[in-house]
XYZ file of C-alpha atoms in Angstrom:
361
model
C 33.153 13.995 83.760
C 32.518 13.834 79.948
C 29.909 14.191 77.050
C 27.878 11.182 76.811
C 24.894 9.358 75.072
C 22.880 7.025 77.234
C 23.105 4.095 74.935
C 26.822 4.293 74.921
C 26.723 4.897 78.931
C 24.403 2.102 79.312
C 26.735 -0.284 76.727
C 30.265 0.767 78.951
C 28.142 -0.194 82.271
C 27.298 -3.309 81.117
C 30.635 -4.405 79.497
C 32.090 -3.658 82.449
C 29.403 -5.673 84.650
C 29.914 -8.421 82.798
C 33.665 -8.352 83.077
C 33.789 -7.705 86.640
C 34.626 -10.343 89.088
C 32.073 -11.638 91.858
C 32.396 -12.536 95.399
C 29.090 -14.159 96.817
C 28.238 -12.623 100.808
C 27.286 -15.139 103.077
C 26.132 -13.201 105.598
C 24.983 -9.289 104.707
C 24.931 -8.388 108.178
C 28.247 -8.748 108.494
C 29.388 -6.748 105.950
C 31.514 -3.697 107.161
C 32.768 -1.465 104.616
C 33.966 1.857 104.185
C 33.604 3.421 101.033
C 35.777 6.453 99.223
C 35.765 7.776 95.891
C 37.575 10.685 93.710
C 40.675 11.227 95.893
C 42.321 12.885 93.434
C 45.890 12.473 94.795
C 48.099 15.379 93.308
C 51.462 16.454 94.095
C 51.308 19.535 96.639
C 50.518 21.900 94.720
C 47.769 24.358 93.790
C 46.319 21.865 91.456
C 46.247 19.230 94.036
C 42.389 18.909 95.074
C 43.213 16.053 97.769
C 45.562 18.300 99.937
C 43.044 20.150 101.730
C 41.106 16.860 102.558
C 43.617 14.938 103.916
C 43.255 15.622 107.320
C 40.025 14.651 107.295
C 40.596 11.406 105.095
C 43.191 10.472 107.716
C 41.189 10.500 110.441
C 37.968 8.219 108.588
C 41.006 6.072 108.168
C 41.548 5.412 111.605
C 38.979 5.096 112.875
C 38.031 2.678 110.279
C 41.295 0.896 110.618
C 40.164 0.286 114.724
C 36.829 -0.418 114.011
C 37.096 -2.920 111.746
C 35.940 -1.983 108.830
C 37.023 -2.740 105.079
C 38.004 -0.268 102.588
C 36.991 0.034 99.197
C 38.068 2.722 97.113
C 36.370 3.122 93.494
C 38.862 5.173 91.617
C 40.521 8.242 90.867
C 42.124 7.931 94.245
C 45.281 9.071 92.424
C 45.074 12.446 90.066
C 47.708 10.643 87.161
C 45.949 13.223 84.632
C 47.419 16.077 86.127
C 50.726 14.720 87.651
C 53.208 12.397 87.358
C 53.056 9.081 89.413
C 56.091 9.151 90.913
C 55.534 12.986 92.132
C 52.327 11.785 93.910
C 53.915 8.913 95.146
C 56.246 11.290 96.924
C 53.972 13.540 98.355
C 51.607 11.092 99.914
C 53.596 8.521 101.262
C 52.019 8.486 104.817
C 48.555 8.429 102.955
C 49.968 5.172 101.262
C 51.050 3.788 104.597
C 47.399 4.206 106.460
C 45.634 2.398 103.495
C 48.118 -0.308 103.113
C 47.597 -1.002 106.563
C 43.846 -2.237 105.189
C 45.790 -4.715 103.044
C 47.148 -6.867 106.122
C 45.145 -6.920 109.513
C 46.401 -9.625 111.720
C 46.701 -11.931 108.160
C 43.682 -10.679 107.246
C 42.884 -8.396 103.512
C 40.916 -5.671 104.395
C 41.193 -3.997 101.473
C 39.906 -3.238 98.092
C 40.632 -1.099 94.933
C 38.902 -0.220 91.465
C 40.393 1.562 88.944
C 38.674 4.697 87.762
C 39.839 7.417 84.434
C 42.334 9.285 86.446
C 44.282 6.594 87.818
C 43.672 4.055 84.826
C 47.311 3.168 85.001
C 46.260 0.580 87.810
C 44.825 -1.749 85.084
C 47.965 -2.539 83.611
C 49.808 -5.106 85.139
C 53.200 -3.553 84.734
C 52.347 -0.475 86.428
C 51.315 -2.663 89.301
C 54.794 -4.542 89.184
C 56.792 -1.264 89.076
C 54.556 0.754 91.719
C 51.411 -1.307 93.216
C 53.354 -3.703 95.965
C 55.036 -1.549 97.562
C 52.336 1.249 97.926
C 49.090 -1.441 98.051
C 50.408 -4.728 98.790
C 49.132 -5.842 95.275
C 50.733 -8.070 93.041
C 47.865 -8.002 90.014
C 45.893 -5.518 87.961
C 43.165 -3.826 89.614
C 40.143 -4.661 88.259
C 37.168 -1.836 86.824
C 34.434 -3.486 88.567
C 33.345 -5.867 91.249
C 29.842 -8.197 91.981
C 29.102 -8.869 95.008
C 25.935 -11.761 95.089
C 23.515 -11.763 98.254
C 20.838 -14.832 98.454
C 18.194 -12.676 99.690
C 14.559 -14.791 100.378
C 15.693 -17.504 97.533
C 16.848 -14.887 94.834
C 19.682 -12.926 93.655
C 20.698 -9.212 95.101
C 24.009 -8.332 93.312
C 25.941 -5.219 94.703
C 27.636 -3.544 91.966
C 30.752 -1.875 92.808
C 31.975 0.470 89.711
C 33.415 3.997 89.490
C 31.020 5.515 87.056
C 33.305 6.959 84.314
C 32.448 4.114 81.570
C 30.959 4.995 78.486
C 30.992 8.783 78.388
C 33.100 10.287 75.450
C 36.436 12.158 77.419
C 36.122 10.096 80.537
C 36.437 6.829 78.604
C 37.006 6.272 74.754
C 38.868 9.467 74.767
C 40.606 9.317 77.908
C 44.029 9.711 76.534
C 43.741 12.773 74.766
C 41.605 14.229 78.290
C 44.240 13.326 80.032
C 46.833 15.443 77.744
C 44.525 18.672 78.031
C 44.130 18.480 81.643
C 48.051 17.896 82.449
C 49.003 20.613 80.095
C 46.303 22.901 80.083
C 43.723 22.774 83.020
C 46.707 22.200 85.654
C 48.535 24.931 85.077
C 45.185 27.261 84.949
C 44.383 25.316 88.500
C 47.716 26.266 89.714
C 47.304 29.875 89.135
C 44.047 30.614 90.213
C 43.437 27.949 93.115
C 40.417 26.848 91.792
C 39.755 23.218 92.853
C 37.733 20.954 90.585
C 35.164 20.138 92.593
C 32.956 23.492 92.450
C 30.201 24.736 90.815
C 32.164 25.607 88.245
C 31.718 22.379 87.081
C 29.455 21.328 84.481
C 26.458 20.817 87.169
C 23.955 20.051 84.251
C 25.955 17.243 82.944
C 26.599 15.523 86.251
C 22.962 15.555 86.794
C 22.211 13.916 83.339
C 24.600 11.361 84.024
C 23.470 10.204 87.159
C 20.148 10.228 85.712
C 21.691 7.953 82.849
C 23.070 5.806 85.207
C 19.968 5.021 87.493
C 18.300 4.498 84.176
C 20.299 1.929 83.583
C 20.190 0.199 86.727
C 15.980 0.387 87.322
C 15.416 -0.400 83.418
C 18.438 -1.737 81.557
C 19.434 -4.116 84.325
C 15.644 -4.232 86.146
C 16.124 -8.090 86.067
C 19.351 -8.348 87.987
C 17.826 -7.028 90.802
C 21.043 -5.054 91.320
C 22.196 -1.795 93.764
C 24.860 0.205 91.694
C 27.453 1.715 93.940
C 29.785 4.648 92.357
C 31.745 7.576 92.142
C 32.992 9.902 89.525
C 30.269 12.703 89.515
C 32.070 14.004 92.967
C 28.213 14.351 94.477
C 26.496 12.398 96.884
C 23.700 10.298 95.796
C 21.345 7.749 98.389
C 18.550 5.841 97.331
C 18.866 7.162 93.965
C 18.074 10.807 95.579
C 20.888 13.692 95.635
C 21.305 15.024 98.979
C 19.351 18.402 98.307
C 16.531 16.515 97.457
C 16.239 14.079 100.501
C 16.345 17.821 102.670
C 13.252 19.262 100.439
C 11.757 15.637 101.212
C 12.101 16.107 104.605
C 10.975 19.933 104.835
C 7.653 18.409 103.279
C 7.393 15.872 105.942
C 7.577 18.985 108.713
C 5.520 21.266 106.665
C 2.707 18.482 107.163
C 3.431 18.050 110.835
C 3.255 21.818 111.295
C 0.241 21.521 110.117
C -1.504 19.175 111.964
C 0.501 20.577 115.396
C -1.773 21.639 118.027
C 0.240 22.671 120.870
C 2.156 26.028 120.495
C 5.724 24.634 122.135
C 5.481 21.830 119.781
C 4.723 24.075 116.596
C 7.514 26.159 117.926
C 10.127 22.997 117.980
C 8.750 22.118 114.343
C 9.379 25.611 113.101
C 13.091 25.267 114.315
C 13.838 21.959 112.975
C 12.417 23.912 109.486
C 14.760 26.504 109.990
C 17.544 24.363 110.151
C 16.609 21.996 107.100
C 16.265 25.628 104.961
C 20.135 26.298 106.245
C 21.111 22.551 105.503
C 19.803 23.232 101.998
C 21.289 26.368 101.112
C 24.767 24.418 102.789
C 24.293 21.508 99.532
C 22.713 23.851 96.982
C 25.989 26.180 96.938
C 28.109 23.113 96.482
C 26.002 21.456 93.628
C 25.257 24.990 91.892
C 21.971 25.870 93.337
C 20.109 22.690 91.264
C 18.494 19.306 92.575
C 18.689 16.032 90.671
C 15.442 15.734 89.358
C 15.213 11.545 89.605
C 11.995 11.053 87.488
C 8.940 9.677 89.444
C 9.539 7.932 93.145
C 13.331 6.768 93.272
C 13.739 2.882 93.858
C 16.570 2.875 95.847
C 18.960 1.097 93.882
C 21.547 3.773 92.710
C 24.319 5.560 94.985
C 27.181 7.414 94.828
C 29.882 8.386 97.642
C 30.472 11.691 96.990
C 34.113 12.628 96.793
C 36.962 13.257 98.932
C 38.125 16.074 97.217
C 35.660 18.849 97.873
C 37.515 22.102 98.314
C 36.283 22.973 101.883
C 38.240 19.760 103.501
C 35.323 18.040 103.386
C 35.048 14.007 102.208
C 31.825 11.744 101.893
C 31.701 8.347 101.758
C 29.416 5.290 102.130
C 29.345 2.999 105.314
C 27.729 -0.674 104.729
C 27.556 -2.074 107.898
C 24.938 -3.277 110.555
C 22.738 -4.104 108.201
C 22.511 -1.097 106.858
C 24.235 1.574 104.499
C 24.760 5.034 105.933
C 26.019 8.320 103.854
C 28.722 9.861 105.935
C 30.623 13.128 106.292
C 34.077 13.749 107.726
C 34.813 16.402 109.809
C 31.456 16.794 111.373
C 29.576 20.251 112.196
C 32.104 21.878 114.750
C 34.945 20.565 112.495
C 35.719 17.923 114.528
C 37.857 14.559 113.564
C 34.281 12.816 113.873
C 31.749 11.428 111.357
C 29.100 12.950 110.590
C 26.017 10.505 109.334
C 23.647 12.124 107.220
C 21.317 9.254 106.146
C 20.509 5.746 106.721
C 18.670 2.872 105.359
C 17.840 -0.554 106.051
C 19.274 -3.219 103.609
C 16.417 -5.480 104.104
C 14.477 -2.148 103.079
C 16.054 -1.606 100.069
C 16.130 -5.506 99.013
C 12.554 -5.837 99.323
C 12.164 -3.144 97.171
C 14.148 -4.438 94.239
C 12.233 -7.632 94.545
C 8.572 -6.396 94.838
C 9.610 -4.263 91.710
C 10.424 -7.674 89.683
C 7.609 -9.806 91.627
């Protein structure tokens, strides 16, 4: 992820906001999008974090493909740190083949990329010539952001699509020499022991200060853009500016009270069990996040989320739907292990529009 400072964080962000193309969204109900972060496309091996998830990223991409919907991936959907491009290339051909099939749907592009730190290469317009058509169907460099503008009640919403790397120290400005340690070094150690990345032993503490940082800079830095920042990079889901661990202790609250004020003995029996089960769905999150909770300061405006990854070493991948009017965090497999999703919260866009503006009103 990468030492930071929050004024360097904060200056990366908004370079990059201001760089990014925009797309204005006539019609937000409309909207259908799928989106995937942190791939980390290896080569086969014991290093390769993406292998064990593939099955599952497969099958999101079907269904996706039938449904309709279009994909966005925010970065690091190749792992070019660790392995050579042509090596991945190799290895996940048929991967390759279901998301090109995004690019072209009856004439229509359903399909769109950001570049991220592992797979930076995509920037460069001569990696695209030598590699990108053939495995994308693009012709141009990817670009490290997007803005997409919403006239919501006579003002602005902008939807800021990014992968969340910019401005920390190893993950940006010295990419190049991170990139050199973890080829040489940290694959090799990955290959022998079978650790994936994404684990606790990851630098939990530091992934929590950076999404911190980041939110920061979209409810204060940015509080007159009246923008929702959309990322990746941390590998952990975030919605409504909450990690996942803390939306279940939310919700435990919520039945705690209920409990409470239950009068009927079946019904404080039901309450109990739904309890039970929100205590086993937070134990589930706390031992992949290192037994800690994000710690948002104050009441989260919900203007801050992050797809998770899909590159968690139990097969698992999260993503973000936006569709229906609203935007839903998602799991593939779901609880039996089945080739299903798996939503695990929702929210209203109107919701979380009104929000942003009543914050600036």
């Amino acid at each position: 992820m990468g030492t930071m400072s929050e004024s360097m964080v904060y200056k990366g962000l908004k370079e990059t906001f201001e760089s990014s193309p925009e797309e204005e969204i006539e019609d937000y109900k409309k909207v259908k999008w799928i989106i995937f972060s942190d791939l980390h496309k290896g080569q086969g091996d014991g290093a390769d974090d993406f292998k064990v998830c593939k099955p599952a990223y497969h099958a999101a991409l079907g269904y996706y493909l039938a449904a309709g919907y279009t994909l966005i991936l925010l970065g690091d959907v190749e792992e070019f740190w660790e392995s050579f491009p042509k090596k991945v290339f190799k290895e996940y051909q048929d991967t390759f083949e279901l998301e090109k099939k995004f690019t072209n749907v009856n004439g229509e592009e359903r399909y769109l990329r950001i570049w991220g730190n592992h797979d930076d290469l995509w920037r460069w317009k001569r990696n695209v010539n030598k590699y990108g058509k053939k495995l994308m169907g693009e012709s141009k460099a990817l670009d490290e952001g997007k803005k997409f503008i919403i006239n919501y009640k006579g003002k602005k919403i902008v939807i800021f699509l990014a992968h969340g790397h910019q401005g920390t120290l190893e993950s940006d400005r010295f990419r190049k020499l991170s990139r050199f340690i973890v080829r040489v070094i940290w694959r090799n150690f990955q290959r022998i022991t079978r650790i994936p990345s994404t684990t606790p032993a990851k630098d939990f503490k530091l992934k929590k200060e950076h999404e911190r940082v980041m939110y920061s800079w979209v409810k204060k830095d940015m509080k007159d853009t009246n923008m929702v920042f959309i990322c990746g990079h941390t590998h952990r889901p975030v919605f409504i500016s909450e990690a996942h661990e803390d939306d279940i202790i939310s919700k435990i609250n919520e039945k705690n009270k209920e409990l409470q004020e239950a009068k009927d003995e079946e019904q404080k029996k039901l309450i109990q069990e739904k309890i039970y089960n929100l205590y086993a769905e937070l134990e589930w999150v706390k031992s992949k996040s290192n037994s800690e909770t994000s710690g948002m300061p104050g009441t989260p405006l919900p203007c801050f989320f992050n797809t998770g990854c899909c590159s968690f070493g139990d097969g698992d991948i999260t993503g973000l739907e936006i569709a229906d009017g609203e935007i839903r965090l998602v799991r593939w497999p779901d609880d039996n292990g089945n080739p299903k999703k798996k939503t695990i919260r929702t929210l209203e866009l109107d919701k979380i529009f009104n929000d942003l503006l009543e914050r600036n009103s």
